[in-house]
mmCIF file of C-alpha atoms and ligand atoms in Angstrom:
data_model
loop_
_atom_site.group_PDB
_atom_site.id
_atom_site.type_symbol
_atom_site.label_atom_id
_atom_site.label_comp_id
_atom_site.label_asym_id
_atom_site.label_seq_id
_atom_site.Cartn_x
_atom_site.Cartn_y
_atom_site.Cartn_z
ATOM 1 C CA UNK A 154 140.777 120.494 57.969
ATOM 2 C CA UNK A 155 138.928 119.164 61.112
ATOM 3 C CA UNK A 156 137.652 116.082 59.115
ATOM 4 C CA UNK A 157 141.566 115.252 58.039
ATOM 5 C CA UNK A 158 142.547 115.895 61.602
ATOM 6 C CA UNK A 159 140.169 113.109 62.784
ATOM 7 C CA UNK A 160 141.327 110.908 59.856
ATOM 8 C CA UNK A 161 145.069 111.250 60.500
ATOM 9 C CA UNK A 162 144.449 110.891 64.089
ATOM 10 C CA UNK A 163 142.729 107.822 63.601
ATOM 11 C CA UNK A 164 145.278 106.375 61.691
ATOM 12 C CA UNK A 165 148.235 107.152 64.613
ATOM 13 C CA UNK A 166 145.758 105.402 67.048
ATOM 14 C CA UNK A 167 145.473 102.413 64.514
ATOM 15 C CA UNK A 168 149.156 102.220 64.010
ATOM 16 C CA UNK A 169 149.777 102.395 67.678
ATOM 17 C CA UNK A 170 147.152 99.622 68.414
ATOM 18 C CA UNK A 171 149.113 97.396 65.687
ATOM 19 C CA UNK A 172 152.250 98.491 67.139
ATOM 20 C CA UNK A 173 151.052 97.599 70.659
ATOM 21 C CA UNK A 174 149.278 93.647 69.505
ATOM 22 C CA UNK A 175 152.348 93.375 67.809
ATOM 23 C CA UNK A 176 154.697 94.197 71.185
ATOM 24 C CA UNK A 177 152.078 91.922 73.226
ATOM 25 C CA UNK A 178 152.786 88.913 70.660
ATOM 26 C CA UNK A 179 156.308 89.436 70.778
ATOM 27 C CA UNK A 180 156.964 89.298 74.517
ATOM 28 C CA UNK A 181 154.815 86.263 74.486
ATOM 29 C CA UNK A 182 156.813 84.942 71.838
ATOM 30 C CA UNK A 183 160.042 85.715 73.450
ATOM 31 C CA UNK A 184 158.995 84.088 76.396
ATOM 32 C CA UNK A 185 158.055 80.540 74.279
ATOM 33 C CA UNK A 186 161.431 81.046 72.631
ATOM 34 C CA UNK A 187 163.045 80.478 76.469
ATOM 35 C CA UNK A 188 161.027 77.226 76.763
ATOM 36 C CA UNK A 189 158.772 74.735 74.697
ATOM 37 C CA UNK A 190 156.708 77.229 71.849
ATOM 38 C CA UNK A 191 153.275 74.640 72.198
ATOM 39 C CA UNK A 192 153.728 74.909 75.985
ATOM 40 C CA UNK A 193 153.029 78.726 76.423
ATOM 41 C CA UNK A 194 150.856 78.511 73.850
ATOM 42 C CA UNK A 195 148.718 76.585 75.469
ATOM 43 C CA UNK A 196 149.082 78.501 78.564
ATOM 44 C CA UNK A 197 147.916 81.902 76.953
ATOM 45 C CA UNK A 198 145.550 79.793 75.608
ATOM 46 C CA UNK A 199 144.149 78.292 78.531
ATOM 47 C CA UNK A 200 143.422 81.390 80.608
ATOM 48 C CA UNK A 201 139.983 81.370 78.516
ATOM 49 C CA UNK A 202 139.272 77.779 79.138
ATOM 50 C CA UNK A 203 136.124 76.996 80.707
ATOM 51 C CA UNK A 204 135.373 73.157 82.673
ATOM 52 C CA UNK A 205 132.183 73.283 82.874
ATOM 53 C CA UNK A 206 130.472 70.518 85.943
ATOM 54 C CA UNK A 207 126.993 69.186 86.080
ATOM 55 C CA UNK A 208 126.531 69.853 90.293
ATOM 56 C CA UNK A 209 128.444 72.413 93.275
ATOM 57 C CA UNK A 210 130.213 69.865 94.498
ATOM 58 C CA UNK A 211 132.089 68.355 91.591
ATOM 59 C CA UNK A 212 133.159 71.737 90.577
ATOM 60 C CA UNK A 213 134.673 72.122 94.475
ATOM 61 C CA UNK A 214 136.526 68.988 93.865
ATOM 62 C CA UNK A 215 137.724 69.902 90.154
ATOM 63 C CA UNK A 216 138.886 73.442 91.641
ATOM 64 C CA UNK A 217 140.546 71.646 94.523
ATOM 65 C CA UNK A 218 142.312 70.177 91.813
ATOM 66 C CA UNK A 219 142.982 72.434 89.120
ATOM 67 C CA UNK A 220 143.853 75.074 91.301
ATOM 68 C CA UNK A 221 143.170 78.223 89.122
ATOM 69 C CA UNK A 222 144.945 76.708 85.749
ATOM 70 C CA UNK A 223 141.299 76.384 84.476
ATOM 71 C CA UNK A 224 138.220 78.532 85.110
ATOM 72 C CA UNK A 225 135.691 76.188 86.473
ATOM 73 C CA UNK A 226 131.965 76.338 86.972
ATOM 74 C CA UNK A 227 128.765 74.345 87.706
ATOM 75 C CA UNK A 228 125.616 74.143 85.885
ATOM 76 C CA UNK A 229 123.003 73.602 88.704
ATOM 77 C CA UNK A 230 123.759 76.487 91.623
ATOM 78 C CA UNK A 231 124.402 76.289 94.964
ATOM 79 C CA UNK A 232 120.960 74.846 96.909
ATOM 80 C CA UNK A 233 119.758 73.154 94.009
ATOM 81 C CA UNK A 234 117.858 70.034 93.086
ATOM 82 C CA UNK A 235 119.972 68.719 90.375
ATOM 83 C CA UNK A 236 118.554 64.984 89.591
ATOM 84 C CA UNK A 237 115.873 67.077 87.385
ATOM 85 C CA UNK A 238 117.153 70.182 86.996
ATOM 86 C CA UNK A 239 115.876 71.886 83.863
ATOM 87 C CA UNK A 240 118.116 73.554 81.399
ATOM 88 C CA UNK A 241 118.266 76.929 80.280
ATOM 89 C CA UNK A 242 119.656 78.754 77.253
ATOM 90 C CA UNK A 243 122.179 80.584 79.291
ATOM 91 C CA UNK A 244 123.473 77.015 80.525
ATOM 92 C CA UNK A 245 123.710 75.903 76.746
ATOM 93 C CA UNK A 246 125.726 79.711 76.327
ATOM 94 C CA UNK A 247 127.983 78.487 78.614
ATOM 95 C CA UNK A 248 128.075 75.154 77.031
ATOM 96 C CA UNK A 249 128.968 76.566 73.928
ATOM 97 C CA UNK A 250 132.604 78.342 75.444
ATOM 98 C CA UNK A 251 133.304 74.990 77.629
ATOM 99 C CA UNK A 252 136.231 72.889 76.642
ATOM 100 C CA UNK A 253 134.558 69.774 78.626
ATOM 101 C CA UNK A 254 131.567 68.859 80.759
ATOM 102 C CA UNK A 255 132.188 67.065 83.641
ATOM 103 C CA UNK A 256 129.244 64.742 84.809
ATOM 104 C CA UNK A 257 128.728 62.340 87.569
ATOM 105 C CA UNK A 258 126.877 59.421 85.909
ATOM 106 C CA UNK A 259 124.945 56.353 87.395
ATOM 107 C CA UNK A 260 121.796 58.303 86.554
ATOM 108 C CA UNK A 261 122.538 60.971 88.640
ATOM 109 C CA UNK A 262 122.209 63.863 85.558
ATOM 110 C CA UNK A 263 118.930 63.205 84.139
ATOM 111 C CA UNK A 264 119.379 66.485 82.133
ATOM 112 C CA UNK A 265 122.561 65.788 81.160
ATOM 113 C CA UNK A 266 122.298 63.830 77.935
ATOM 114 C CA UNK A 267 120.447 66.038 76.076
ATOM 115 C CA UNK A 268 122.419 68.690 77.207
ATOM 116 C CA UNK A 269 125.804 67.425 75.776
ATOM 117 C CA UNK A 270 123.643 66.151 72.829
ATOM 118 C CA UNK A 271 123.608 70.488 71.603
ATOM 119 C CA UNK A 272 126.821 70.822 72.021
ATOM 120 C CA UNK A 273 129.868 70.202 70.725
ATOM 121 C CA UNK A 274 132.293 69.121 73.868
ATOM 122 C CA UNK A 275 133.911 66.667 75.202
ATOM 123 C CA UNK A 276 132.735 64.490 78.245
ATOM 124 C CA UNK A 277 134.268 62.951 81.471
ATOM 125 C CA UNK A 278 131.890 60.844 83.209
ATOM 126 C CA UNK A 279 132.717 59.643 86.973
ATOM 127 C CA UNK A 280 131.014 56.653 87.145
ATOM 128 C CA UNK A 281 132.585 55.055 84.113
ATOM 129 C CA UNK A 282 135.025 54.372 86.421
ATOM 130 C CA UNK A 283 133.402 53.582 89.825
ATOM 131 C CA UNK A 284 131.538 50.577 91.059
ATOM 132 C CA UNK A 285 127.978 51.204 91.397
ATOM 133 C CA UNK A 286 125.986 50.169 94.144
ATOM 134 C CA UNK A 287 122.225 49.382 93.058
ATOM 135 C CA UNK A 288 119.217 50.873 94.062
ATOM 136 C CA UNK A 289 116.963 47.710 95.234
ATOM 137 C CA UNK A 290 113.250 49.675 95.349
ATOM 138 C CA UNK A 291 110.493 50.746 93.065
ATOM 139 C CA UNK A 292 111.024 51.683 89.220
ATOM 140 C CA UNK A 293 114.794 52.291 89.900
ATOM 141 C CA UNK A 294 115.175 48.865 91.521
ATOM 142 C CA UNK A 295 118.587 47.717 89.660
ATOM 143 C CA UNK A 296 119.961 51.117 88.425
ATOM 144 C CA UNK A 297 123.243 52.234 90.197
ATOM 145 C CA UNK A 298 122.652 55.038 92.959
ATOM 146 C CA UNK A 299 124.420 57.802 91.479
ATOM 147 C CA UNK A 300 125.406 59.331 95.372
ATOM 148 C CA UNK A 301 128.639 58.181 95.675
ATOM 149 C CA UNK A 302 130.511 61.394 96.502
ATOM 150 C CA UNK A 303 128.581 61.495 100.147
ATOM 151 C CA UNK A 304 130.886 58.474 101.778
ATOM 152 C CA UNK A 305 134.452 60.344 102.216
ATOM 153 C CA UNK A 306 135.880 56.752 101.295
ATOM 154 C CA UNK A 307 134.339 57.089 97.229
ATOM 155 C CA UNK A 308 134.953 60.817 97.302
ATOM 156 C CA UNK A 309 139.025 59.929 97.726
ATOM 157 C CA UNK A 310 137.976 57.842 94.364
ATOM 158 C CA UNK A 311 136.551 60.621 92.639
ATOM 159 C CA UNK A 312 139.807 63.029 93.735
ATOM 160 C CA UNK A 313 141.683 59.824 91.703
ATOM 161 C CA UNK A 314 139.805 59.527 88.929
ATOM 162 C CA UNK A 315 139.744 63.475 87.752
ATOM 163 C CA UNK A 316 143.194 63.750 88.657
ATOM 164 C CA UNK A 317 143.902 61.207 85.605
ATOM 165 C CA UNK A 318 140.956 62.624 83.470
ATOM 166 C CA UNK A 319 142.299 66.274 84.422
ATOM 167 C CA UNK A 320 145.778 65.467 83.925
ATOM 168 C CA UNK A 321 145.418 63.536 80.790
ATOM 169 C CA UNK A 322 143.559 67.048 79.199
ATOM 170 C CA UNK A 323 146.372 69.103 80.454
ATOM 171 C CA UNK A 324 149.971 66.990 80.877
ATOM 172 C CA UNK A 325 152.166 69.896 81.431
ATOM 173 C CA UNK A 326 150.408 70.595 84.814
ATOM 174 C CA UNK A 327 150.033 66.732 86.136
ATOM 175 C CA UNK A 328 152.779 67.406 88.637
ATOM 176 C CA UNK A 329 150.743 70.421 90.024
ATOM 177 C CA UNK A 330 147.580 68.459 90.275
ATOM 178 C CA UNK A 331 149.244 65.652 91.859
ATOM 179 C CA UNK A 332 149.773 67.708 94.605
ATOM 180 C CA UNK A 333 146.826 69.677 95.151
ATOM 181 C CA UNK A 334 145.235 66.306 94.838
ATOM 182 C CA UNK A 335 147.422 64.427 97.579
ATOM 183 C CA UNK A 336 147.008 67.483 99.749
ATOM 184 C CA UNK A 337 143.348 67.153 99.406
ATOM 185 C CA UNK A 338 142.703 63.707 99.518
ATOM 186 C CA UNK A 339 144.746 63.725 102.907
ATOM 187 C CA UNK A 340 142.376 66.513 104.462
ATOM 188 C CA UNK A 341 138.960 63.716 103.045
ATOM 189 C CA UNK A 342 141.495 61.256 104.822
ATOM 190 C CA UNK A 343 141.287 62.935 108.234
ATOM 191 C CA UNK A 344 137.059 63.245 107.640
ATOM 192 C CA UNK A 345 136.806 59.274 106.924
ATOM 193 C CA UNK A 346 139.028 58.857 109.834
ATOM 194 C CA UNK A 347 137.249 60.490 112.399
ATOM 195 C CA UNK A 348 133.654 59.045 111.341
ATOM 196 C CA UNK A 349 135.220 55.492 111.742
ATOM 197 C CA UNK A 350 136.368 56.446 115.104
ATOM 198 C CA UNK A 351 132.636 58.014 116.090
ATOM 199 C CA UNK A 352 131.125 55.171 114.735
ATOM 200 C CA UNK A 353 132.655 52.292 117.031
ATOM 201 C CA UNK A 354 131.693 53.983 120.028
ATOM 202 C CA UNK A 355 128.198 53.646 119.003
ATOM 203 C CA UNK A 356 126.118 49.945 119.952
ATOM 204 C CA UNK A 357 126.200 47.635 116.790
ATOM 205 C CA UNK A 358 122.522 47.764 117.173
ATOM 206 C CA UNK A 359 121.856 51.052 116.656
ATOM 207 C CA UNK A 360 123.806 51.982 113.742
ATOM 208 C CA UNK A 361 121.232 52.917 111.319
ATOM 209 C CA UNK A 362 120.898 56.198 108.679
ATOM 210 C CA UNK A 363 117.466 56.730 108.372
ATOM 211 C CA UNK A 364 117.515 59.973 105.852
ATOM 212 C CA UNK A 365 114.342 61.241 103.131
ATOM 213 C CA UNK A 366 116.498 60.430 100.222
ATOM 214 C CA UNK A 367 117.896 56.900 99.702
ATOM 215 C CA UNK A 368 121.202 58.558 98.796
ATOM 216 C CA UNK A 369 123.488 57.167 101.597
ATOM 217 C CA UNK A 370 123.972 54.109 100.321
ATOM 218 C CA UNK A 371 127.553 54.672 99.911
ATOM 219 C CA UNK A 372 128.284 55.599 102.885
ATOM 220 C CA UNK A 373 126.539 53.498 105.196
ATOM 221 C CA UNK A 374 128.248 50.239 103.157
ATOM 222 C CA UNK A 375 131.307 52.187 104.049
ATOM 223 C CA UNK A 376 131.261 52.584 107.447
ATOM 224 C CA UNK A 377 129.331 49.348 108.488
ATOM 225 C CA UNK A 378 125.985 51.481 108.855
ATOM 226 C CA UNK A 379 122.041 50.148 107.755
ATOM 227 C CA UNK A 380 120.009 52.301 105.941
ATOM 228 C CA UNK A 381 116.624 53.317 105.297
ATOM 229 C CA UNK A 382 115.068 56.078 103.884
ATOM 230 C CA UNK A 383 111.577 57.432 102.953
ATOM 231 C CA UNK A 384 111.740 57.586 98.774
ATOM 232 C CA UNK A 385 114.514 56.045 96.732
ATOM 233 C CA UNK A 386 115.936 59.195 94.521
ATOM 234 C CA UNK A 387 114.675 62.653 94.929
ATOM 235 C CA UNK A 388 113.419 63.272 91.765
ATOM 236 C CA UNK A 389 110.337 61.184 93.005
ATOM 237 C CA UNK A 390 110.657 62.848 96.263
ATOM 238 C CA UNK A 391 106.610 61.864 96.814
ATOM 239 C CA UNK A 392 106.077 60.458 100.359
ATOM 240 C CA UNK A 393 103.325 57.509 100.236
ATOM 241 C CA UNK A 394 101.626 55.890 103.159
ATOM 242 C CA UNK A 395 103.477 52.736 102.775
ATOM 243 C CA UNK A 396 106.844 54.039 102.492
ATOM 244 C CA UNK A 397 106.163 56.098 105.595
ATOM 245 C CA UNK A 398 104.508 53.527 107.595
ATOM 246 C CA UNK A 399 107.811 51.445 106.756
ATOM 247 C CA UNK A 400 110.129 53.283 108.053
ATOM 248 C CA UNK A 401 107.906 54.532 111.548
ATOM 249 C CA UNK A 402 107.595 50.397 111.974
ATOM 250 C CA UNK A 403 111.303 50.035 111.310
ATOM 251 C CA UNK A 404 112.368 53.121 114.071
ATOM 252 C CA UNK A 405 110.143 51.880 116.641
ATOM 253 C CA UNK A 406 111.043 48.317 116.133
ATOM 254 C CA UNK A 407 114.597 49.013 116.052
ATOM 255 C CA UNK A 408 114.468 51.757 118.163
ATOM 256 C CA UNK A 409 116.670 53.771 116.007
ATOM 257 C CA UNK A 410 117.733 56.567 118.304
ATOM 258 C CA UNK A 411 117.581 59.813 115.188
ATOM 259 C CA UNK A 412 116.109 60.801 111.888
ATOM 260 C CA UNK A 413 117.087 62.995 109.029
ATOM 261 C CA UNK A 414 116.335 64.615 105.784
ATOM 262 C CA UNK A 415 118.728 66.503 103.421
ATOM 263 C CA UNK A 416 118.775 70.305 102.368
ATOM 264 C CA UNK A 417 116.997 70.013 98.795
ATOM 265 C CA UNK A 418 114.128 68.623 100.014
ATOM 266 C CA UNK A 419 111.181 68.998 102.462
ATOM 267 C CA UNK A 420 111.883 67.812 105.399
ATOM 268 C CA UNK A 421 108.141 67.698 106.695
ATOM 269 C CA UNK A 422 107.576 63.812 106.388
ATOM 270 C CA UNK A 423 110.864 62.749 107.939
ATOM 271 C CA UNK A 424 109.783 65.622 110.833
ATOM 272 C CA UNK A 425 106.263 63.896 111.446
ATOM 273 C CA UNK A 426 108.420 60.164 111.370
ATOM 274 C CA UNK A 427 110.626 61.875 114.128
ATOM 275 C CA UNK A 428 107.419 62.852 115.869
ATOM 276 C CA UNK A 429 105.431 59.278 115.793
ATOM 277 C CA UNK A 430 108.150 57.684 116.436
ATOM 278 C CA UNK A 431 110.097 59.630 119.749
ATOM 279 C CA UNK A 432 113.580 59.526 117.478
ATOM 280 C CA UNK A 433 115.443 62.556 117.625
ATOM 281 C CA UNK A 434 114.965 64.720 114.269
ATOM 282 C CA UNK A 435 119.000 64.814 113.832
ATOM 283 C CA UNK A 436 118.098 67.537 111.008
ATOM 284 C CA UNK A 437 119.270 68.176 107.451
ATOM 285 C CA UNK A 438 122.020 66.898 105.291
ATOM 286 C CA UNK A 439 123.908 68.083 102.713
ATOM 287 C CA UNK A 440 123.793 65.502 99.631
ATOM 288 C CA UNK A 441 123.114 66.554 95.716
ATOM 289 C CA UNK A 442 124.423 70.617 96.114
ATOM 290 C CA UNK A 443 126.823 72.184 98.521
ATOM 291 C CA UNK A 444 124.992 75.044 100.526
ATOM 292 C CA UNK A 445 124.915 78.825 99.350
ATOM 293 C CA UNK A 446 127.107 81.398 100.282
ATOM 294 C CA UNK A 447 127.282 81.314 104.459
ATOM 295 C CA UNK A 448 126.238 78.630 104.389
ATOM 296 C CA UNK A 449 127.515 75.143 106.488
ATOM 297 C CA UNK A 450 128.686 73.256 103.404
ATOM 298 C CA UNK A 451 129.696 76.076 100.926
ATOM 299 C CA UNK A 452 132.876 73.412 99.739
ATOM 300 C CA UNK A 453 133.127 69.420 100.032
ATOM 301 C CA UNK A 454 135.010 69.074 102.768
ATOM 302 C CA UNK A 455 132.924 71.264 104.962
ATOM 303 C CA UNK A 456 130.217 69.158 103.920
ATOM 304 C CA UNK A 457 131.293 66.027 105.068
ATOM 305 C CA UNK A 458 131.963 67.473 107.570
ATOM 306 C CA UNK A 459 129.072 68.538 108.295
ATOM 307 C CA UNK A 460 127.303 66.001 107.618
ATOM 308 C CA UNK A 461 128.890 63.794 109.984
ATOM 309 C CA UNK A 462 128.859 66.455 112.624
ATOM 310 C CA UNK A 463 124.917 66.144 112.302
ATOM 311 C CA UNK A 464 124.948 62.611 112.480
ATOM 312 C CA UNK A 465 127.394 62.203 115.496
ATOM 313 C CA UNK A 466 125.198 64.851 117.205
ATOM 314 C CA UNK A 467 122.013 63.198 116.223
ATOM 315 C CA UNK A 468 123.076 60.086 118.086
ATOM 316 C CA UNK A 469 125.011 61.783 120.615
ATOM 317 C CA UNK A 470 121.663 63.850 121.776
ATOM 318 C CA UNK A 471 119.501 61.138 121.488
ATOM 319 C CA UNK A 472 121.287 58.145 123.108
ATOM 320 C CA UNK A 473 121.678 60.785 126.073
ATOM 321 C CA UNK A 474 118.324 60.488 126.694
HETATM 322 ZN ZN1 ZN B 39 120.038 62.873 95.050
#
């Protein structure tokens, strides 16, 4: 008696779960029968759809963008190296449920090829449509420097570029990107703006980035700045004798008023430059990874701005003196 208790029981719940999928398809249907049947299909689709980004802050940017149409997350976390980042089977999980990977290029992914290579998904690559600028030292002397996204002037570029990749994978919304992107790109505007302004009050002769990681390229060609740095890419983040003894000759000769070094790195060798030298160690910036939670650069924009906060208060302190 018990046993056909259970059983009939069982089969009410059954019925009632049918009953209820059934009610939850047809209010979904009734709502695509009010407007375009592929449109809401793709939006009950999309819910589950997962961009997946090589670095922090390309997935800030995509967000910015996107608004919360997609889910979006990065590969490499917040604080991380990511030129040679090492993959791990819960990134290839997450691989597996993405709809697209979203790379930088020029280089900049070392990881990245193989990565895709195990999966089946679909690409967007920045810097097949950016101009690279090359790196001119040691074995990466004539590959493109993949740090583009640290002058506010490219990162406008990238805003453009995924707004047409982003809109292209999903045309209904292109309206609603359009104007997160616009509202965005106005807020980099106000960034580039202000470091242009900071920049003229400073003597021609002493506008120089001297940073650990060539990866400023961008932004000193920008902005009218020179640069010079203490390795070329941080993947080979190695200090030699040479390259430091170039760049203490080329502070004291120039007398280049402040120093830095970025936040995924050891900062130790531009610290003893700073030292030998009498520039001011301006601290660290914020280059391949936003900063972790609390953090000064947890989104783009806060990084840039941060960054050039540390570099207007580098020179500021130092050409005080
Ligand atoms: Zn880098």
């Amino acid at each position: 008696m018990k046993k056909n208790f259970i059983f009939i029981f069982s089969c009410l719940l059954f019925i009632f779960s049918v009953t209820a999928c059934k009610n939850n398809s047809e209010i979904q249907n009734s709502n695509t029968s009010n407007g375009d049947e592929l449109t809401n299909k793709t939006r009950i689709k999309k819910e589950k759809e997962l961009l997946l980004v090589s670095f922090t802050i390309l997935e800030d940017i995509v967000r910015n963008i996107v608004g919360d149409e997609f889910k979006v997350e990065s590969i490499t976390k917040p604080g991380m190296e990511v030129h040679g980042y090492q993959v791990t089977p819960s990134d290839l999980v997450r691989g597996s449920k993405a709809i697209i990977f979203i790379q930088n290029g020029f280089g900049f992914e070392l990881w990245a090829d193989k990565f895709v290579s195990n999966l089946n998904v679909e690409k967007i690559t920045i810097a097949n449509n950016l101009e690279p600028m090359f790196i001119s030292e040691d074995i990466y002397k004539g590959k493109p420097n993949p740090h583009a996204w640290i002058s506010p002037k490219r990162g406008i570029l990238y805003v453009d570029i995924l707004l047409e990749e982003l809109s292209n994978l999903d045309p209904e919304n292109r309206e609603k990107f359009k104007k997160n992107a616009q509202s965005f790109k106005n807020k980099i505007q106000k960034i580039d703006e202000d470091f242009s302004l900071f920049l003229n009050t400073l003597p021609k002769s002493k506008r120089y980035l001297v940073s650990c990681e060539g990866a400023f390229s961008y932004l000193t060609n920008d902005y009218g700045l020179k640069e010079a740095y203490l390795w070329p890419v941080n993947a080979e983040s190695q200090i030699t004798p040479k390259r430091m003894a170039k760049v203490i000759n080329l502070v004291n000769e120039k007398q280049i008023p402040a120093v830095f070094c970025e936040s995924t790195v050891n900062s130790e060798s531009q610290e003893s430059v700073a030292k030998e030298t009498g520039a001011f160690f301006g601290g660290n910036l914020y280059v391949d990874s936003l900063s972790k939670k609390n953090g000064p650069a947890e989104s783009y924009l806060e990084m840039l701005e941060y960054n050039l906060g540390i570099i207007k208060n580098g020179f500021n302190a130092s050409l005080k003196n």
